[in-house]
PDB file of C-alpha atoms in Angstrom:
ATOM      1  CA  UNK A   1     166.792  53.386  65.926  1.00  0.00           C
ATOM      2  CA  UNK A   2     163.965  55.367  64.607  1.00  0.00           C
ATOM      3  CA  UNK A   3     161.677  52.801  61.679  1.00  0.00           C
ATOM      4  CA  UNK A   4     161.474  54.760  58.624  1.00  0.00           C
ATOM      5  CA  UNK A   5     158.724  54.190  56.300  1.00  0.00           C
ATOM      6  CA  UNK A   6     157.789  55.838  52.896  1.00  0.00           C
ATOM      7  CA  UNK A   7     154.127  56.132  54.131  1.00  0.00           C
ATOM      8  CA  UNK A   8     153.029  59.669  55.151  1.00  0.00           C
ATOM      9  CA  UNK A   9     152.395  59.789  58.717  1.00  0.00           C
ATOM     10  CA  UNK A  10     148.477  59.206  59.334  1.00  0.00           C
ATOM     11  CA  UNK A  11     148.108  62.917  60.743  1.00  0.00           C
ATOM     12  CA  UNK A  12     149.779  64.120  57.744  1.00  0.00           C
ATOM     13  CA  UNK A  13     147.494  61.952  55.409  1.00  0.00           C
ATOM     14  CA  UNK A  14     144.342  63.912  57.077  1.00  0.00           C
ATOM     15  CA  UNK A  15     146.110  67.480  56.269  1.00  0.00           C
ATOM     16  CA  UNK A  16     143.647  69.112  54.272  1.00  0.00           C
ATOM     17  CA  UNK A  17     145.394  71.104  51.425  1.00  0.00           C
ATOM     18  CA  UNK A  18     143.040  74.311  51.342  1.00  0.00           C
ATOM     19  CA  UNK A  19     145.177  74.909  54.646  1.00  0.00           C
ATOM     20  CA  UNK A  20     148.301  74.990  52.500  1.00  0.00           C
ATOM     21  CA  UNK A  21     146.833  77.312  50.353  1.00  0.00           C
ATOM     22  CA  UNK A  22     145.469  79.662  53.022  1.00  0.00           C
ATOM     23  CA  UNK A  23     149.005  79.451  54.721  1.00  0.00           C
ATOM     24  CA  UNK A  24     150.653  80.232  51.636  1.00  0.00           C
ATOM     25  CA  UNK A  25     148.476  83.683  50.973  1.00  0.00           C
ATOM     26  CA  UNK A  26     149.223  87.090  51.592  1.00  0.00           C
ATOM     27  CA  UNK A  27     146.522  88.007  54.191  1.00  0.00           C
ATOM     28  CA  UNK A  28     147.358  84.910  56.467  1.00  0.00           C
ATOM     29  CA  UNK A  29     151.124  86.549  56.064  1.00  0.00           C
ATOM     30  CA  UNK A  30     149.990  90.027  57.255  1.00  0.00           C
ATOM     31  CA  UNK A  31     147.886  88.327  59.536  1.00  0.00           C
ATOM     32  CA  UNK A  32     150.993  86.659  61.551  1.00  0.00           C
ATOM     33  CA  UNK A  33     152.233  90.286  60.797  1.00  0.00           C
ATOM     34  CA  UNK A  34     150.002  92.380  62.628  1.00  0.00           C
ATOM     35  CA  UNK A  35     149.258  89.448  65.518  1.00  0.00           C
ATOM     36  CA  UNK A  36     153.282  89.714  66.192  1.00  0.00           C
ATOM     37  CA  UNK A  37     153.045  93.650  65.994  1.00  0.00           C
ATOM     38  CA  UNK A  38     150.919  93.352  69.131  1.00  0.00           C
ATOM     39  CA  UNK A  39     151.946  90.371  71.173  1.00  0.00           C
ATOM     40  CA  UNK A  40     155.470  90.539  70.956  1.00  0.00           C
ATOM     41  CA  UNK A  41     155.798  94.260  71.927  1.00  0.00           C
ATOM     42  CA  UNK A  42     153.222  93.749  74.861  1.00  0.00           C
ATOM     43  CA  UNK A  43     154.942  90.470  76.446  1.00  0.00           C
ATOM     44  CA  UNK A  44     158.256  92.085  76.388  1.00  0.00           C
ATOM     45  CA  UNK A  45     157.050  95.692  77.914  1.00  0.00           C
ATOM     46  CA  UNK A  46     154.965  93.688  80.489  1.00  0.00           C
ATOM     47  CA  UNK A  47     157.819  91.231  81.535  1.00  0.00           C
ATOM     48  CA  UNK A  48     160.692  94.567  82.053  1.00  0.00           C
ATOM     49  CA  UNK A  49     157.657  95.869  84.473  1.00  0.00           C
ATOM     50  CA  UNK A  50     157.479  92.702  86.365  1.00  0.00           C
ATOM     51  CA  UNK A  51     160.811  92.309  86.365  1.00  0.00           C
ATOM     52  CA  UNK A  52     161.514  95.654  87.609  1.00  0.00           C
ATOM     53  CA  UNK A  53     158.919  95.133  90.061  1.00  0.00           C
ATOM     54  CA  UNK A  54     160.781  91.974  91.609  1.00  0.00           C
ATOM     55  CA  UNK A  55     164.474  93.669  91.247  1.00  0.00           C
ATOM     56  CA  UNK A  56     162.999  97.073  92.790  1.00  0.00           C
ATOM     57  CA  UNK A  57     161.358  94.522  95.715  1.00  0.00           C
ATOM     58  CA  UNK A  58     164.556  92.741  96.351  1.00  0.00           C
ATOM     59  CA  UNK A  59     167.188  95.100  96.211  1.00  0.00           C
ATOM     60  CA  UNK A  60     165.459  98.631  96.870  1.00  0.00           C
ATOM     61  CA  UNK A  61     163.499  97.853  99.776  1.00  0.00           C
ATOM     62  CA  UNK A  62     163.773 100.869 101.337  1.00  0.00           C
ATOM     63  CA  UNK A  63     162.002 102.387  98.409  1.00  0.00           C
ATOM     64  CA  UNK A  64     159.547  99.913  98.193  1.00  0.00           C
ATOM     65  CA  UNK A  65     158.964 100.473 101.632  1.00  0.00           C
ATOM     66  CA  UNK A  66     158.181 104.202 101.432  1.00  0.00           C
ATOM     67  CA  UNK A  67     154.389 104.943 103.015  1.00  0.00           C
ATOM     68  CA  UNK A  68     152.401 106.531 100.153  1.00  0.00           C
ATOM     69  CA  UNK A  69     149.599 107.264 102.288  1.00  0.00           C
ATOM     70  CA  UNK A  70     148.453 105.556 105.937  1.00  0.00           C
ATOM     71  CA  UNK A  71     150.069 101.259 105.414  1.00  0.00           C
ATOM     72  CA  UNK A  72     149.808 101.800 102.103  1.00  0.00           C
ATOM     73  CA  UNK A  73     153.439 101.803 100.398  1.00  0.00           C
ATOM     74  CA  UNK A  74     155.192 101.488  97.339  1.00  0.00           C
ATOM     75  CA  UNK A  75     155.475  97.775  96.938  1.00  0.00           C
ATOM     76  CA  UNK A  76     151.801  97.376  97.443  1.00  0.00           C
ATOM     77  CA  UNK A  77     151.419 100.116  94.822  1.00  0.00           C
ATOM     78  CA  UNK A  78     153.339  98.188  92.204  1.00  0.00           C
ATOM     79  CA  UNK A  79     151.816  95.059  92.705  1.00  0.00           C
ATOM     80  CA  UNK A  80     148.468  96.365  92.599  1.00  0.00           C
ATOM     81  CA  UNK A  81     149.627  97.748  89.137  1.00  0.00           C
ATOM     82  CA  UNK A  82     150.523  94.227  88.084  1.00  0.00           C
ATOM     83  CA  UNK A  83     146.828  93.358  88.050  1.00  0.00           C
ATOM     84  CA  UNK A  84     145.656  96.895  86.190  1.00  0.00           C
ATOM     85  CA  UNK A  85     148.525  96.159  83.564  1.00  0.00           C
ATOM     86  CA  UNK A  86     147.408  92.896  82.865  1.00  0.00           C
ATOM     87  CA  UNK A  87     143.449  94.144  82.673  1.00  0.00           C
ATOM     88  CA  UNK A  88     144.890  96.792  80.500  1.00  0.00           C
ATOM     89  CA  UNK A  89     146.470  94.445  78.169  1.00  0.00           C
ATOM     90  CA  UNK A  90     143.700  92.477  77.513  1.00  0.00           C
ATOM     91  CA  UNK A  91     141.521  95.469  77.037  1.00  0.00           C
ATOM     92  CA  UNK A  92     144.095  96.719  74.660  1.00  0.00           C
ATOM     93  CA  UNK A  93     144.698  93.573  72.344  1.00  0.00           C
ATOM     94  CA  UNK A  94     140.906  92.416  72.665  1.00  0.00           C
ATOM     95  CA  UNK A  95     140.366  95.941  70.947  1.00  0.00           C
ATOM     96  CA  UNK A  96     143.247  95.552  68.860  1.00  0.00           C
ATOM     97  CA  UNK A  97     142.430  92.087  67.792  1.00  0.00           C
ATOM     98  CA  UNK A  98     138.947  92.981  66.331  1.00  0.00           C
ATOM     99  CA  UNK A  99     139.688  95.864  64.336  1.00  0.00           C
ATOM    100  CA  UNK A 100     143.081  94.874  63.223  1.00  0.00           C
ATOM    101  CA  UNK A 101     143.061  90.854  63.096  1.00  0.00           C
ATOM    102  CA  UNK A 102     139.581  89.758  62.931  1.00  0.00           C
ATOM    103  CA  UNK A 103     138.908  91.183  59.304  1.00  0.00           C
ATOM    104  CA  UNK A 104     141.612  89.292  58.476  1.00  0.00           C
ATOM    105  CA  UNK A 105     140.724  86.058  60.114  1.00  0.00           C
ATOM    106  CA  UNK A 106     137.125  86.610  58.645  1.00  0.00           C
ATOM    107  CA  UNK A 107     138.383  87.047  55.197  1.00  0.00           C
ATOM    108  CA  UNK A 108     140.599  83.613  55.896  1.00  0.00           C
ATOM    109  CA  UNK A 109     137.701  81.678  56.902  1.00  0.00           C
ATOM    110  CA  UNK A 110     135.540  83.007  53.933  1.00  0.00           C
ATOM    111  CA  UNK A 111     138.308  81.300  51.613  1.00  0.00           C
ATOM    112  CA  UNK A 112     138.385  78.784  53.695  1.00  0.00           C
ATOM    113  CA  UNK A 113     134.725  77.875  53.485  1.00  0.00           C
ATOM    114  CA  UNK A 114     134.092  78.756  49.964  1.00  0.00           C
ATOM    115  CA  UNK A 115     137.143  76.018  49.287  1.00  0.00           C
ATOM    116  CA  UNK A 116     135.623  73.189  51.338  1.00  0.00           C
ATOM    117  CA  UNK A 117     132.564  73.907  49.739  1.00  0.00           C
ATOM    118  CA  UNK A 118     133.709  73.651  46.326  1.00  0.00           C
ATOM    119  CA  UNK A 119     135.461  70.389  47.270  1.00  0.00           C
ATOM    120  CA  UNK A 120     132.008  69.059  47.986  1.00  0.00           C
TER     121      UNK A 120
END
């Protein structure tokens, strides 16, 4: 059986407020907002294409098999693309990330400072 106490938890007792504040705002909101936009798109269009590639490797080998020029063949092809995808997300989100989310997080921690320094 769990002990109950009324006591906050001692973590919970260190939870500075001005967090509650920022959480609560509008830009921390549109923040999440625009973070999701990116991230949850991009993981699900780069899982289908590694999926693909391990359906296409396990039950179309013959196409995966297919020379595209000298040893070189289609499997080799679309693993090689599992690298440039991944480089190409990163690319594409750390771009994304500072014109799109960084303002934001900026304009957060602005807040944030100017309220821990008028606590002071």
């Amino acid at each position: 059986m769990a002990h109950e106490t009324s006591a906050p938890h001692e973590q919970a007792a260190r939870h500075d407020p001005v967090y509650d504040e920022l959480h609560a705002s509008d830009d921390f909101a549109e923040l999440r907002r625009r973070y999701r936009a990116f991230v949850i798109p991009a993981t699900v269009g780069f899982l289908a294409w590694f999926l693909l590639y391990v359906v296409m490797s396990n039950w179309a080998s013959g196409f995966m098999g297919t020379k595209v020029v000298g040893n070189i063949n289609v499997a080799l092809v679309f693993g090689l693309l599992q690298f440039v995808t991944t480089f190409a997300i990163a690319y594409a989100y750390s771009r994304y990330s500072t014109a799109r989310l960084d303002p934001l997080a900026e304009k957060l921690n602005a807040r944030y400072e100017e309220a821990k320094g008028a606590q002071r």
